[in-house]
């Protein structure tokens, strides 16, 4: 299961990087109604994956800025984080 998940994420990332297409558009291109991929996507969305991923990237970005010497005030004012 770990290898399948890793290969799936790798393949999706490679498609985004290669084509420059938005991930949502790629999802629409590769899923079919009632298929296995859309079933997995629906499960991720029900579990709040999108919001969790956005929160994780935002938190890591903010922490990186803090470690780089930016103040919380600067981060909030300049970047809205």
PDB file of C-alpha atoms in Angstrom:
ATOM      1  CA  UNK A   1       0.000   0.000   0.000  1.00  0.00           C
ATOM      2  CA  UNK A   2       2.871   2.385   0.780  1.00  0.00           C
ATOM      3  CA  UNK A   3       4.487   1.883  -2.612  1.00  0.00           C
ATOM      4  CA  UNK A   4       1.161   2.307  -4.411  1.00  0.00           C
ATOM      5  CA  UNK A   5       0.485   5.552  -2.551  1.00  0.00           C
ATOM      6  CA  UNK A   6       3.996   6.825  -3.226  1.00  0.00           C
ATOM      7  CA  UNK A   7       3.810   6.006  -6.930  1.00  0.00           C
ATOM      8  CA  UNK A   8       0.384   7.644  -7.187  1.00  0.00           C
ATOM      9  CA  UNK A   9       1.581  10.876  -5.607  1.00  0.00           C
ATOM     10  CA  UNK A  10       4.767  10.808  -7.671  1.00  0.00           C
ATOM     11  CA  UNK A  11       2.840  10.318 -10.892  1.00  0.00           C
ATOM     12  CA  UNK A  12       0.418  13.113 -10.093  1.00  0.00           C
ATOM     13  CA  UNK A  13       3.250  15.498  -9.199  1.00  0.00           C
ATOM     14  CA  UNK A  14       5.120  14.649 -12.392  1.00  0.00           C
ATOM     15  CA  UNK A  15       2.007  15.377 -14.455  1.00  0.00           C
ATOM     16  CA  UNK A  16       1.548  18.783 -12.814  1.00  0.00           C
ATOM     17  CA  UNK A  17       5.206  19.678 -13.291  1.00  0.00           C
ATOM     18  CA  UNK A  18       5.361  18.408 -16.869  1.00  0.00           C
ATOM     19  CA  UNK A  19       2.123  19.950 -18.131  1.00  0.00           C
ATOM     20  CA  UNK A  20       1.723  23.003 -15.899  1.00  0.00           C
ATOM     21  CA  UNK A  21      -1.940  22.070 -15.677  1.00  0.00           C
ATOM     22  CA  UNK A  22      -3.854  22.774 -12.462  1.00  0.00           C
ATOM     23  CA  UNK A  23      -4.274  19.596 -10.373  1.00  0.00           C
ATOM     24  CA  UNK A  24      -8.053  19.992 -10.439  1.00  0.00           C
ATOM     25  CA  UNK A  25      -8.054  19.942 -14.232  1.00  0.00           C
ATOM     26  CA  UNK A  26      -5.832  16.869 -14.280  1.00  0.00           C
ATOM     27  CA  UNK A  27      -8.183  15.146 -11.837  1.00  0.00           C
ATOM     28  CA  UNK A  28     -11.090  15.861 -14.164  1.00  0.00           C
ATOM     29  CA  UNK A  29      -9.114  14.439 -17.093  1.00  0.00           C
ATOM     30  CA  UNK A  30      -8.118  11.170 -15.422  1.00  0.00           C
ATOM     31  CA  UNK A  31     -11.193  10.274 -13.387  1.00  0.00           C
ATOM     32  CA  UNK A  32     -14.376   8.641 -14.574  1.00  0.00           C
ATOM     33  CA  UNK A  33     -17.729   8.595 -12.796  1.00  0.00           C
ATOM     34  CA  UNK A  34     -17.903   5.593 -10.502  1.00  0.00           C
ATOM     35  CA  UNK A  35     -14.228   4.765 -11.049  1.00  0.00           C
ATOM     36  CA  UNK A  36     -11.520   3.919  -8.543  1.00  0.00           C
ATOM     37  CA  UNK A  37      -9.686   7.246  -8.767  1.00  0.00           C
ATOM     38  CA  UNK A  38     -12.745   9.383  -8.098  1.00  0.00           C
ATOM     39  CA  UNK A  39     -13.682   7.082  -5.202  1.00  0.00           C
ATOM     40  CA  UNK A  40     -10.289   7.781  -3.652  1.00  0.00           C
ATOM     41  CA  UNK A  41     -10.564  11.517  -4.312  1.00  0.00           C
ATOM     42  CA  UNK A  42     -14.005  11.603  -2.696  1.00  0.00           C
ATOM     43  CA  UNK A  43     -12.653   9.831   0.392  1.00  0.00           C
ATOM     44  CA  UNK A  44      -9.811  12.362   0.665  1.00  0.00           C
ATOM     45  CA  UNK A  45     -12.226  15.270   0.339  1.00  0.00           C
ATOM     46  CA  UNK A  46     -14.620  13.824   2.949  1.00  0.00           C
ATOM     47  CA  UNK A  47     -11.674  13.543   5.326  1.00  0.00           C
ATOM     48  CA  UNK A  48     -10.739  17.192   4.862  1.00  0.00           C
ATOM     49  CA  UNK A  49      -7.517  16.439   3.002  1.00  0.00           C
ATOM     50  CA  UNK A  50      -7.498  19.647   0.936  1.00  0.00           C
ATOM     51  CA  UNK A  51      -7.861  21.925   3.966  1.00  0.00           C
ATOM     52  CA  UNK A  52      -5.308  19.905   5.925  1.00  0.00           C
ATOM     53  CA  UNK A  53      -2.761  20.045   3.093  1.00  0.00           C
ATOM     54  CA  UNK A  54      -3.222  23.811   2.725  1.00  0.00           C
ATOM     55  CA  UNK A  55      -2.829  24.300   6.486  1.00  0.00           C
ATOM     56  CA  UNK A  56       0.334  22.192   6.527  1.00  0.00           C
ATOM     57  CA  UNK A  57       1.963  24.121   3.681  1.00  0.00           C
ATOM     58  CA  UNK A  58       0.956  27.446   5.246  1.00  0.00           C
ATOM     59  CA  UNK A  59       2.370  26.450   8.643  1.00  0.00           C
ATOM     60  CA  UNK A  60       5.648  25.240   7.101  1.00  0.00           C
ATOM     61  CA  UNK A  61       5.959  28.421   5.035  1.00  0.00           C
ATOM     62  CA  UNK A  62       5.357  30.632   8.062  1.00  0.00           C
ATOM     63  CA  UNK A  63       7.849  28.683  10.167  1.00  0.00           C
ATOM     64  CA  UNK A  64      10.448  28.932   7.412  1.00  0.00           C
ATOM     65  CA  UNK A  65      10.004  32.694   7.382  1.00  0.00           C
ATOM     66  CA  UNK A  66      10.340  32.825  11.170  1.00  0.00           C
ATOM     67  CA  UNK A  67      13.533  30.780  11.037  1.00  0.00           C
ATOM     68  CA  UNK A  68      14.776  33.197   8.371  1.00  0.00           C
ATOM     69  CA  UNK A  69      14.362  36.079  10.790  1.00  0.00           C
ATOM     70  CA  UNK A  70      10.980  37.508   9.818  1.00  0.00           C
ATOM     71  CA  UNK A  71       8.783  38.674  12.671  1.00  0.00           C
ATOM     72  CA  UNK A  72       5.228  37.436  13.074  1.00  0.00           C
ATOM     73  CA  UNK A  73       4.032  40.976  12.388  1.00  0.00           C
ATOM     74  CA  UNK A  74       6.005  41.158   9.130  1.00  0.00           C
ATOM     75  CA  UNK A  75       4.755  37.752   8.058  1.00  0.00           C
ATOM     76  CA  UNK A  76       1.162  38.747   8.754  1.00  0.00           C
ATOM     77  CA  UNK A  77       1.369  42.172   7.135  1.00  0.00           C
ATOM     78  CA  UNK A  78       3.470  41.298   4.105  1.00  0.00           C
ATOM     79  CA  UNK A  79       2.277  37.779   3.337  1.00  0.00           C
ATOM     80  CA  UNK A  80      -1.072  37.485   5.091  1.00  0.00           C
ATOM     81  CA  UNK A  81      -0.004  34.437   7.067  1.00  0.00           C
TER      82      UNK A  81
END
